[in-house]
Short mmCIF file of C-alpha atoms and ligand atoms in Angstrom, two decimals:
data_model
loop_
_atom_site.label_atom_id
_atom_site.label_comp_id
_atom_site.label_asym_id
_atom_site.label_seq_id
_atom_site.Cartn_x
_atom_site.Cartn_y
_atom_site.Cartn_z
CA UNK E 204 0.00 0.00 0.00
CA UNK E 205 1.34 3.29 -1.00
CA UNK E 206 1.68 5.72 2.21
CA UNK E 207 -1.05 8.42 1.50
CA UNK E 208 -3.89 5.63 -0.11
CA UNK E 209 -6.65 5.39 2.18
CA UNK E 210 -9.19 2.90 0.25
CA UNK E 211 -12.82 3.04 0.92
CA UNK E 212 -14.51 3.59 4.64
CA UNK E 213 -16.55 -0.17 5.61
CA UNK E 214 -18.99 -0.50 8.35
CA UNK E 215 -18.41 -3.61 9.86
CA UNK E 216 -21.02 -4.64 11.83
CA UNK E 217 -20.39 -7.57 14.93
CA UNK E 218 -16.14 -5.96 14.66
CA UNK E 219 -15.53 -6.42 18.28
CA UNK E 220 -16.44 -10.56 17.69
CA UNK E 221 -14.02 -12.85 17.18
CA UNK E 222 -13.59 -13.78 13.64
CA UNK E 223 -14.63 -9.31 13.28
CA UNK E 224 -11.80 -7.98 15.29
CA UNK E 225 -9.20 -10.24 13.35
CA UNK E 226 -10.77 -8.90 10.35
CA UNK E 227 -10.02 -5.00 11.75
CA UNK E 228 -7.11 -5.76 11.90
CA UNK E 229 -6.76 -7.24 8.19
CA UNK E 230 -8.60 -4.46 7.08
CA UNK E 231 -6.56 -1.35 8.69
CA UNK E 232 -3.46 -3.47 7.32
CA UNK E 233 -4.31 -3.22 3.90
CA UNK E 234 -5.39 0.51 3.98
CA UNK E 235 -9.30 0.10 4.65
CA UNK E 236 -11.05 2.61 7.15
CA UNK E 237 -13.05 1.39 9.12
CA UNK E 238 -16.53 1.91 11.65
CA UNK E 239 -17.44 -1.42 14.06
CA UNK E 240 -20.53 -1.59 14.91
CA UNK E 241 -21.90 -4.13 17.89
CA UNK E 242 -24.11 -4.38 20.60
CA UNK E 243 -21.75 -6.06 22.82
CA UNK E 244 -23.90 -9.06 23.30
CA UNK E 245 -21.53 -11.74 22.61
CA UNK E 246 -18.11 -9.64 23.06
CA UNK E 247 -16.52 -6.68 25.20
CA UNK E 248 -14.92 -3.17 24.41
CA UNK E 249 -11.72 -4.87 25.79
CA UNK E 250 -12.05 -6.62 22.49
CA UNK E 251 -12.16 -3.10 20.77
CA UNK E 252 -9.07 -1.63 23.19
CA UNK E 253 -6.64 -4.14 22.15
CA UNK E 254 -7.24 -3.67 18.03
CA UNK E 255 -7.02 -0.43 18.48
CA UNK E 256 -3.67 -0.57 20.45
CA UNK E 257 -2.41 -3.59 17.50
CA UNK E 258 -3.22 -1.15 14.90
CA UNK E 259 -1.66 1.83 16.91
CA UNK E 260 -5.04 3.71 16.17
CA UNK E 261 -8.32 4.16 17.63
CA UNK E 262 -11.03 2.38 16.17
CA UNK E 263 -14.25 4.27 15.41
CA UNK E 264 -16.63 2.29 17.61
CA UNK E 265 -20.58 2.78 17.63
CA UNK E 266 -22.20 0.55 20.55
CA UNK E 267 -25.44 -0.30 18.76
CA UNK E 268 -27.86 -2.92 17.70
CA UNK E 269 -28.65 -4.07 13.94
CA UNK E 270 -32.19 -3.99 14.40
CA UNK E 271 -32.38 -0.28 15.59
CA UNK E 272 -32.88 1.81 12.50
CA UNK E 273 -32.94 5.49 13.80
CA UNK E 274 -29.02 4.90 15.10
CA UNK E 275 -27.87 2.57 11.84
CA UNK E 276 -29.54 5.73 9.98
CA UNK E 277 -27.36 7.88 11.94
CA UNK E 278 -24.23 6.37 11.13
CA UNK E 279 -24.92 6.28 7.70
CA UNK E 280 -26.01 9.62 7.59
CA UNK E 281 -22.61 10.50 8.93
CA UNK E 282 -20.19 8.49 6.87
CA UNK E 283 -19.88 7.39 3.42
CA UNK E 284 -19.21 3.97 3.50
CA UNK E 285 -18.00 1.56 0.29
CA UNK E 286 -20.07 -1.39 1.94
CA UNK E 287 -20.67 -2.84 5.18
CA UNK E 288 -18.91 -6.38 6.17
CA UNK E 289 -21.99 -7.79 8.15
CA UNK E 290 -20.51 -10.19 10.50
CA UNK E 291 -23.04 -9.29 13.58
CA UNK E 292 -25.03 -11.91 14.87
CA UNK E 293 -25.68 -14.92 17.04
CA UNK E 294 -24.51 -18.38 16.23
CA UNK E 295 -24.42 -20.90 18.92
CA UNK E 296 -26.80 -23.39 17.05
CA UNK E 297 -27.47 -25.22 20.45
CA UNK E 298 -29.10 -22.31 22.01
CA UNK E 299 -30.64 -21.52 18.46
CA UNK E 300 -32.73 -25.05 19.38
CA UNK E 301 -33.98 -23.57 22.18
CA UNK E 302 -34.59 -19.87 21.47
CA UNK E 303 -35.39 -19.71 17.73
CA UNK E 304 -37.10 -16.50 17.42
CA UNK E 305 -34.34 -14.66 19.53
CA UNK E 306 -32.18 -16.24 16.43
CA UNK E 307 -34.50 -15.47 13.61
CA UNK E 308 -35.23 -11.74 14.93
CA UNK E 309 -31.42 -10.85 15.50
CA UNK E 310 -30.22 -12.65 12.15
CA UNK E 311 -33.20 -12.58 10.33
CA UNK E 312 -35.02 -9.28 11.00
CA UNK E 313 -31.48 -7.74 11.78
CA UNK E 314 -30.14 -8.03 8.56
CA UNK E 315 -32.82 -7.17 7.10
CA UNK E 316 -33.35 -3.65 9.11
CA UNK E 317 -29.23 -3.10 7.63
CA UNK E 318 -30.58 -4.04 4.32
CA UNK E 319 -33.00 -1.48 4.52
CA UNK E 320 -31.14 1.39 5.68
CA UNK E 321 -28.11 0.43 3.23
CA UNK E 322 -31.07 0.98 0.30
CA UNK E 323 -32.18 4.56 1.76
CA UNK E 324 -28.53 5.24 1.75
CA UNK E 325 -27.28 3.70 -1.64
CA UNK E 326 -24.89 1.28 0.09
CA UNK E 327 -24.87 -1.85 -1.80
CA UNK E 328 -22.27 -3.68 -1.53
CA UNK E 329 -22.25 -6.18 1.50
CA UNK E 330 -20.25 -8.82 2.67
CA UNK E 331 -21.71 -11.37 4.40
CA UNK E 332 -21.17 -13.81 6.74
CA UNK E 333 -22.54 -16.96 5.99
CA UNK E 334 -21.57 -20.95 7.20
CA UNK E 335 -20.68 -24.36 5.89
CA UNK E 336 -23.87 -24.98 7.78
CA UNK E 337 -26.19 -24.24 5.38
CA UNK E 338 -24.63 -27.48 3.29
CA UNK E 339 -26.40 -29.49 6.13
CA UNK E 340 -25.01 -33.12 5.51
CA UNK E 341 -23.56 -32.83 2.28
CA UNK E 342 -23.68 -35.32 -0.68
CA UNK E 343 -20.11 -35.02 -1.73
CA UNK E 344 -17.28 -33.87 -0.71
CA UNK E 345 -14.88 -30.82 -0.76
CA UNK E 346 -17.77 -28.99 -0.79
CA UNK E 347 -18.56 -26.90 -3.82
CA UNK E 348 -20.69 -23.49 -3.65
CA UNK E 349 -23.44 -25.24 -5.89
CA UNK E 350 -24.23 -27.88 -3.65
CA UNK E 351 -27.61 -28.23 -2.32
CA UNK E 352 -28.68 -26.61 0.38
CA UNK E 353 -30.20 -27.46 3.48
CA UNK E 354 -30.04 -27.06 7.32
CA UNK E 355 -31.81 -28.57 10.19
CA UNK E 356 -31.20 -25.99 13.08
CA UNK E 357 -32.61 -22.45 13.35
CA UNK E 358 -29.13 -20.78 13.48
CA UNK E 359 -28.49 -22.40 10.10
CA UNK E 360 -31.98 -21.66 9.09
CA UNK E 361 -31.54 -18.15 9.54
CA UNK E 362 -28.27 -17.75 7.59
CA UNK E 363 -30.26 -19.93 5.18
CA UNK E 364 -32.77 -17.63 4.95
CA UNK E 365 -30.41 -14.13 4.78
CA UNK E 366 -29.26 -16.20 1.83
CA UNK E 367 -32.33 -16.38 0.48
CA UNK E 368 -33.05 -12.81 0.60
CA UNK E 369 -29.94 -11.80 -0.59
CA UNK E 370 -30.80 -13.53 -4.03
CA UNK E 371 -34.06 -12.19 -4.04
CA UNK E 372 -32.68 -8.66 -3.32
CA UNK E 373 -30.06 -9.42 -6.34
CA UNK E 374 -32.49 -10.51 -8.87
CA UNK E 375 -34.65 -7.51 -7.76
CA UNK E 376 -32.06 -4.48 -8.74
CA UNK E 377 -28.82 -5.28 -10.46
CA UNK E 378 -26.93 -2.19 -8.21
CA UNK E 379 -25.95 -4.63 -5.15
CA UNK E 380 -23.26 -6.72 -4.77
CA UNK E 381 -23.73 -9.31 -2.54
CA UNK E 382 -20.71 -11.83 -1.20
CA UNK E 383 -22.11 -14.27 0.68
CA UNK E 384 -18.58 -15.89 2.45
CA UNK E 385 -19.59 -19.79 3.52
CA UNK E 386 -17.08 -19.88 6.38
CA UNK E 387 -16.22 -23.31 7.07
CA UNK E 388 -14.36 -24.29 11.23
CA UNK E 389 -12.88 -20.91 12.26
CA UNK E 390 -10.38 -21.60 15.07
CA UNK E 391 -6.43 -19.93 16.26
CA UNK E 392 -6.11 -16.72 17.23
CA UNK E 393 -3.91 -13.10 16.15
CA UNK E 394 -0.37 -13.99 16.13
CA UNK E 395 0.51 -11.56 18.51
CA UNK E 396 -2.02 -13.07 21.36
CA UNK E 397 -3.86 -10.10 22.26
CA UNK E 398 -7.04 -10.83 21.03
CA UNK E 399 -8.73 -13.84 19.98
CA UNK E 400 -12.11 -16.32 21.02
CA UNK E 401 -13.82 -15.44 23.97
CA UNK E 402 -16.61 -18.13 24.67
CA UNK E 403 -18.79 -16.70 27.53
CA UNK E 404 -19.53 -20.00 29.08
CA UNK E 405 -18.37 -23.81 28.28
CA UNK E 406 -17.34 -23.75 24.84
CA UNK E 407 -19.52 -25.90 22.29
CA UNK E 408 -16.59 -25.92 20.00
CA UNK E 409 -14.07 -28.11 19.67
CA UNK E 410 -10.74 -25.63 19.58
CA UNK E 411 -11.96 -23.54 22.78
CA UNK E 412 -12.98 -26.30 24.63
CA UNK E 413 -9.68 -28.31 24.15
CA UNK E 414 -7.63 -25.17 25.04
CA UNK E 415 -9.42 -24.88 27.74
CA UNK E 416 -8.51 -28.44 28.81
CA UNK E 417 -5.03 -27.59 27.98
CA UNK E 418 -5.20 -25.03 30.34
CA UNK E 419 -6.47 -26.77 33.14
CA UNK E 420 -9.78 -25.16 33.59
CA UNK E 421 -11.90 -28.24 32.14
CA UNK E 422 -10.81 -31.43 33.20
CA UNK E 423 -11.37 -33.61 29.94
CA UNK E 424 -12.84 -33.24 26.39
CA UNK E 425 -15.69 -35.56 25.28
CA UNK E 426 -14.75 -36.33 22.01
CA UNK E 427 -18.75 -36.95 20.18
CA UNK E 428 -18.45 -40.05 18.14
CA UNK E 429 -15.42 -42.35 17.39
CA UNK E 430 -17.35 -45.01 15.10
CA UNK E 431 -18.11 -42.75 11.86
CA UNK E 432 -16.34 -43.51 8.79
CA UNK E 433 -13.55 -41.71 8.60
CA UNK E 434 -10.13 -42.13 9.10
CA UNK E 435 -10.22 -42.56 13.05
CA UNK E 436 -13.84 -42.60 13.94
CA UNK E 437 -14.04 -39.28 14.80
CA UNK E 438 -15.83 -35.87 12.90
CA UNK E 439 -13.83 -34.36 10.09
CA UNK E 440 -13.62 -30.32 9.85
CA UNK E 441 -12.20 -28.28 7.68
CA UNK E 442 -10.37 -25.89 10.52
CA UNK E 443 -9.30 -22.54 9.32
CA UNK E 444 -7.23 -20.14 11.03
CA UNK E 445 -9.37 -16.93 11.44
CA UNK E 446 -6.18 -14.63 10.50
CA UNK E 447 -6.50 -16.61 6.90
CA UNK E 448 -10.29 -16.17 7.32
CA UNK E 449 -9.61 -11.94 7.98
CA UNK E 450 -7.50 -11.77 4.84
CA UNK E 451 -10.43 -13.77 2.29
CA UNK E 452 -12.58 -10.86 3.69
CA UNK E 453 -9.77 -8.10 2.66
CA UNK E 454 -9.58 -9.98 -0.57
CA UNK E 455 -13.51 -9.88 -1.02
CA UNK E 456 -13.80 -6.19 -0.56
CA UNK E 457 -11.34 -5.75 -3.07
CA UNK E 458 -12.48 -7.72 -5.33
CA UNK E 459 -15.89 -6.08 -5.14
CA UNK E 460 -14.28 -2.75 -5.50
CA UNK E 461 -12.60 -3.87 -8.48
CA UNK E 462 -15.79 -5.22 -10.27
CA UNK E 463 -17.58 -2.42 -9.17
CA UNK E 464 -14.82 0.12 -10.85
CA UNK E 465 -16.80 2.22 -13.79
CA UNK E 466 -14.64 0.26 -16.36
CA UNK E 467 -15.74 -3.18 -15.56
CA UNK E 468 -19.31 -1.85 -14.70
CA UNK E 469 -19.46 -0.10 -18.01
CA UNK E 470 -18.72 -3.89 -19.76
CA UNK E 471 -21.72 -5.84 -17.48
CA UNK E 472 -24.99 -5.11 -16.44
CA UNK E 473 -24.68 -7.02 -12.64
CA UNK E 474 -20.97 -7.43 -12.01
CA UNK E 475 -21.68 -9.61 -9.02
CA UNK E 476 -25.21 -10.19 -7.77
CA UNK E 477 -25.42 -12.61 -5.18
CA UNK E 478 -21.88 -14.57 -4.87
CA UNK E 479 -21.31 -17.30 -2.60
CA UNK E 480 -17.98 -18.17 -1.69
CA UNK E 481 -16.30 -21.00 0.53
CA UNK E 482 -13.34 -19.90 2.99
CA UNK E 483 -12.22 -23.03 3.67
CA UNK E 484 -8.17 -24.63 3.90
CA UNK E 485 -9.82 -27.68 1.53
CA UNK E 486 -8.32 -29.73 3.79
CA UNK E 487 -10.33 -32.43 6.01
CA UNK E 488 -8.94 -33.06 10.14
CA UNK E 489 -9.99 -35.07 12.61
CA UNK E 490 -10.97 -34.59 16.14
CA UNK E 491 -8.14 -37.24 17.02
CA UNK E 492 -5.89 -35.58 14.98
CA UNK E 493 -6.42 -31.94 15.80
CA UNK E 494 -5.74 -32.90 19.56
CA UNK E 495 -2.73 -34.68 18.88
CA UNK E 496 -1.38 -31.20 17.09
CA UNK E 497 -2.60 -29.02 19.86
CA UNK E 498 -0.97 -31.53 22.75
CA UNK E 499 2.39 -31.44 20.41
CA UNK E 500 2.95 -27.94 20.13
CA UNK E 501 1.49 -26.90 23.49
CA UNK E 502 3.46 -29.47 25.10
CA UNK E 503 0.36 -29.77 27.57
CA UNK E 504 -1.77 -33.54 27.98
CA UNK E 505 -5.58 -33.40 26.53
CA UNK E 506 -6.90 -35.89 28.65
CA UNK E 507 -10.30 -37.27 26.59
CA UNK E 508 -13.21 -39.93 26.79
CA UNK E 509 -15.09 -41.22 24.08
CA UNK E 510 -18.59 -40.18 24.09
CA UNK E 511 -21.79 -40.88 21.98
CA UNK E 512 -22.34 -38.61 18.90
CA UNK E 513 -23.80 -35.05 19.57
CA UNK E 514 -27.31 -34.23 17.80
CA UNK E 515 -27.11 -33.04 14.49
CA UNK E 516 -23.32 -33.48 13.89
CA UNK E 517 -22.14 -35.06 10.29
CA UNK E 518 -19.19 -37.24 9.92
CA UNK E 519 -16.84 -35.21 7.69
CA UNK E 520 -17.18 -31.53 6.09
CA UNK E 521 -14.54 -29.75 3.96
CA UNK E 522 -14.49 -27.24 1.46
CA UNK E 523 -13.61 -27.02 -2.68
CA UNK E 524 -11.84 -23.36 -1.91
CA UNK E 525 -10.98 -23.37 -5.68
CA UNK E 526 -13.92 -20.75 -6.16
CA UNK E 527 -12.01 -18.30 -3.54
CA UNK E 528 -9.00 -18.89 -4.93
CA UNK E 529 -10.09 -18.14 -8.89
CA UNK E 530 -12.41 -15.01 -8.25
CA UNK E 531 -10.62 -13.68 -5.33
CA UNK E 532 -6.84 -14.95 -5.62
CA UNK E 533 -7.17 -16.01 -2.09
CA UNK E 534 -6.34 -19.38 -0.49
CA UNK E 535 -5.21 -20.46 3.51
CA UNK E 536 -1.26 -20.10 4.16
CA UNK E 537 -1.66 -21.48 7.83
CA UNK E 538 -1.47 -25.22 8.84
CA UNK E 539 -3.06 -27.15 11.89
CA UNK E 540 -0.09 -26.62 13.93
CA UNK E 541 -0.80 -22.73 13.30
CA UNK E 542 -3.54 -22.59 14.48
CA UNK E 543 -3.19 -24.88 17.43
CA UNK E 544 -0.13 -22.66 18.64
CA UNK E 545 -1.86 -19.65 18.21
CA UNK E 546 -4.88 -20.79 20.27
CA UNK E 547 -2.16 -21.90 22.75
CA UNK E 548 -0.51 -18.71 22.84
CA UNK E 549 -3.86 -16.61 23.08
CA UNK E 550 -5.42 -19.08 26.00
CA UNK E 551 -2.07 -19.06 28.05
CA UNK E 552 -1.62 -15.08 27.85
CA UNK E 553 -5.53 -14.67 28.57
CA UNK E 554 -6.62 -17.63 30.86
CA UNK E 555 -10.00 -15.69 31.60
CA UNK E 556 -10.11 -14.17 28.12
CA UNK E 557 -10.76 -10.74 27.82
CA UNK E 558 -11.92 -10.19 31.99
CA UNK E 559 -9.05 -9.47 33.62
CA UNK E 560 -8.45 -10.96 36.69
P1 NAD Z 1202 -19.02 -13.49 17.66
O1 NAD Z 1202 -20.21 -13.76 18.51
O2 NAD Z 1202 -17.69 -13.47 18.31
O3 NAD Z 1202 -19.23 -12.10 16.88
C1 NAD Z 1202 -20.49 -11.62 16.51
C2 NAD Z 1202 -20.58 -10.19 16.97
O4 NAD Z 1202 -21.86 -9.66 16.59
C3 NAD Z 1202 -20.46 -10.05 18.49
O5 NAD Z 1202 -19.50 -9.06 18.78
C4 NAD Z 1202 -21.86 -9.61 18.94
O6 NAD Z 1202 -21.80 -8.76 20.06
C5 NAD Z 1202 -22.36 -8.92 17.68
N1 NAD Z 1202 -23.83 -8.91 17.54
C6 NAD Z 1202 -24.68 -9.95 17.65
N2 NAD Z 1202 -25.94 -9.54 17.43
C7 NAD Z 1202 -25.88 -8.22 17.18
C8 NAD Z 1202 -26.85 -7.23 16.89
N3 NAD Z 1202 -28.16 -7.52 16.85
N4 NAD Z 1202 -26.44 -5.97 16.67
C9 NAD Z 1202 -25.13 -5.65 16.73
N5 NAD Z 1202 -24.17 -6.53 17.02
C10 NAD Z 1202 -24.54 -7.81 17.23
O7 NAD Z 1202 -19.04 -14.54 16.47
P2 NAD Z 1202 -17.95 -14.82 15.35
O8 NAD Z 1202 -17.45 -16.19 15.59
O9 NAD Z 1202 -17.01 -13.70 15.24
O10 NAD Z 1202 -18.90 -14.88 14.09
C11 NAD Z 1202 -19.12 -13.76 13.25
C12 NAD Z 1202 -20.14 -14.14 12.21
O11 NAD Z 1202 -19.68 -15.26 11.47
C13 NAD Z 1202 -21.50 -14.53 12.79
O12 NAD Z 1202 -22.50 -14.02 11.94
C14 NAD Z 1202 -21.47 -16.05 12.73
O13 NAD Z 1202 -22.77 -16.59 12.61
C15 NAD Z 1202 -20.66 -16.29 11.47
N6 NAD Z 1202 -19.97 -17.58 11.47
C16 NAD Z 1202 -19.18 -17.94 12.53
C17 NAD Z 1202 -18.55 -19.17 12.54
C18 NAD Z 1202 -17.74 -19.62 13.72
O14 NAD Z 1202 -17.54 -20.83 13.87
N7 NAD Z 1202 -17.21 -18.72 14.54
C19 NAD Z 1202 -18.70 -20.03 11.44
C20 NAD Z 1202 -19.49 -19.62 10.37
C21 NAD Z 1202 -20.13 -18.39 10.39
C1 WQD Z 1203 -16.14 -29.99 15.41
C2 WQD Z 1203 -15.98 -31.49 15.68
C3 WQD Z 1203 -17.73 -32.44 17.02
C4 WQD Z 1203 -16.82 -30.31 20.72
C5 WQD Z 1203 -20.01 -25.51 14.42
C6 WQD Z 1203 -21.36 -25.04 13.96
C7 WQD Z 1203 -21.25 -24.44 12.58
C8 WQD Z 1203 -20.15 -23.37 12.52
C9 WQD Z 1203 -18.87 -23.85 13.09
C10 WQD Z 1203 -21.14 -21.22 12.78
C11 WQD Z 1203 -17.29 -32.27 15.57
C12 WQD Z 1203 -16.40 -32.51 17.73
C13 WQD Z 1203 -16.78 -30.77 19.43
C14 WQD Z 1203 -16.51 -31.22 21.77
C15 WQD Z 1203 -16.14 -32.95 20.14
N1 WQD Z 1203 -20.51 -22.21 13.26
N2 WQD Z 1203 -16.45 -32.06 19.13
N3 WQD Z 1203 -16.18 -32.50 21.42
O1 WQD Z 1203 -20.05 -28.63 14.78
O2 WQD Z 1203 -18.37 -28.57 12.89
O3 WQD Z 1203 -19.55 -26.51 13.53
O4 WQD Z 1203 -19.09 -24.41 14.40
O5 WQD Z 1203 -21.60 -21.09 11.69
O6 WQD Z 1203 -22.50 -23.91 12.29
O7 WQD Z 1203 -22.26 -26.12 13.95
O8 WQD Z 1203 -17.83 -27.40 15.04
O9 WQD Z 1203 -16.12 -27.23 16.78
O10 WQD Z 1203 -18.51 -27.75 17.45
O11 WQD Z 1203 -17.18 -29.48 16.26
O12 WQD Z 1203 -15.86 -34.11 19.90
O13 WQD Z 1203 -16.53 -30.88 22.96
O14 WQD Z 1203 -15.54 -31.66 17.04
O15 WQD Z 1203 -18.51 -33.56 17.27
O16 WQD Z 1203 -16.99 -33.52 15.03
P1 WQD Z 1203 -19.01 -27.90 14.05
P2 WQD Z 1203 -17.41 -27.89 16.46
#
């Protein structure tokens, strides 16, 4: 990046998350300016302090909810954003189970309220955040984008659905751009171990709850299944390290900002509609082998038990990144044993996360 190129300003919306604050990062690094906006519900201002201090700048930080209009109207009244990055939202799928319409009215009725206000202000390009979830169980694997779709849990339902009305919004006026980024397992953490995952209770997921055995604060991981077929018994994920994950988002936004340049718009009617795109290594691991990496470079025992399979899991999901890597130029650099050793390093610097004590 040349010294005095500023690029365009991006609202990202959930930025003080953890797969959002990575991306800040990302984004200030390749000359991006950015506003985060969050309510807070699922991360802390802590989050927010220690970007800012990476980036040795101040982030512009509005505390705020999706679904309120009259402030999302205010901020967009106030700058003039590129696009947005729309990463806000809630995604534990267990609680989804038990609280769907708290999951369909933030994701759901959320995104569509930032839809809304994006229109009124002429904002259309968006970047969202969508999930290998929506492949449910998938017929073949890597994963390609045109695979069918289909979901069993409301948290998947409702980035099914945002996907939904992102097509219809495409086919309905040619002016947005819509990349719809089908994150597959985000795990690690910033190189630097200031900031990364922050589960508020037990973690569901695998990486945070076997650091958190590493660390001593659970006593063993249940590891759900060992009799699928694959080549242990245990589930097969295609873990990405969320610092790879922050740069396919970098290398979205430019790529929307070149297709959306008055040369190439001049040549096609709809540059980009609705676009989805894996992030993904293309790479399947196991449970078994994912622990054996973490224990390795931690140097610390994960003491586990075999337990029976969890509700809704599948035995093995990876990715076809090829798409990502054609449109966007953009494939994973970091192995397993990155992202194991940056978990490490972020869990051992921040036993308690982002509370201090
Ligand atoms: P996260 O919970 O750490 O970040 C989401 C952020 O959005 C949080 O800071 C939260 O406070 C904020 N938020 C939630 N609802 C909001 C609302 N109504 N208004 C404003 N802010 C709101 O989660 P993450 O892991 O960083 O995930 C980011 C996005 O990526 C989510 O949409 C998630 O569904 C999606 N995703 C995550 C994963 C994963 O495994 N982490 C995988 C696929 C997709
Ligand atoms: C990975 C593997 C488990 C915990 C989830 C969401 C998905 C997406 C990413 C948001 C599986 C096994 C886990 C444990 C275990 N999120 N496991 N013991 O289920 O692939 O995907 O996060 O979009 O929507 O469903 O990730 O990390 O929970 O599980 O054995 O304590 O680890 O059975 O095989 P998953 P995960």
């Amino acid at each position: 990046m040349s010294e005095n190129f500023m690029k365009n300003k991006i609202l990202v919306t959930g930025g003080a998350g953890y797969i959002g604050s990575h991306t800040c990062i990302a984004l200030h690094e390749a000359g991006y300016d950015i506003v985060v906006y969050d309510n807070l519900s699922n991360s802390s201002r802590e989050a927010i302090n220690r970007v800012s201090t990476l980036i040795g700048e101040t982030i512009e930080f509005v505390e705020g909810d999706i679904r309120d209009n009259e402030l999302l109207r205010e901020v967009f009244a106030l700058h003039e954003f590129f696009g947005v990055i729309h990463f806000a939202g809630l995604k534990a799928v267990g609680e989804s189970v038990v609280k769907p319409l708290l999951y369909y009215n933030n994701n759901v009725s959320g995104t569509i309220t930032l839809l809304e206000v994006m229109s009124e202000y002429n904002v259309k390009n968006l970047v969202f955040s969508s999930s290998a979830t929506v492949y449910g169980d998938p017929d073949t694997l890597p994963i390609e984008e045109s695979s069918k779709r289909s979901c069993a849990n409301p948290y998947g339902q409702s980035k099914l659905a945002v996907e939904y009305i992102l097509e219809d919004l495409a086919v309905s006026d040619d002016s947005w751009n819509l990349i719809s980024l089908r994150y597959f397992n985000p795990v690690g953490a910033h190189a630097s171990g200031q900031i990364g995952e922050d589960p508020n209770d037990i973690p569901n997921n695998l990486m945070p709850y076997v650091s958190q055995v590493a660390i001593g604060k659970l006593e063993k991981l249940s590891i759900f299944g060992n009799d699928y077929s694959t080549i242990d018994g245990t589930g097969v994920r295609d873990f990405i390290h969320v610092t790879d994950l922050a740069q396919g988002h970098v290398a979205a936004l430019d790529y929307l900002e070149q297709q959306t340049s008055s040369e190439i718009y001049s040549n096609t009617a709809s540059p980009i509609g609705f676009l989805p795109i894996n992030l993904g290594t293309g790479k399947g691991t196991s449970v078994l082998e994912l622990i054996s990496t973490f224990s390795d470079v931690s140097g610390q025992a994960i003491p586990y038990q075999f337990a029976s399979r969890r509700a809704g899991d599948i035995a093995s999901c990876y990715a076809s990144s090829e798409k990502a890597k054609n449109l966007l130029g953009w494939q994973a650099e970091l192995s397993i044993a990155d992202m194991c050793k940056d978990t490490w390093h972020w869990q051992s610097m921040n036993p308690n996360g982002y509370t201090m004590s």
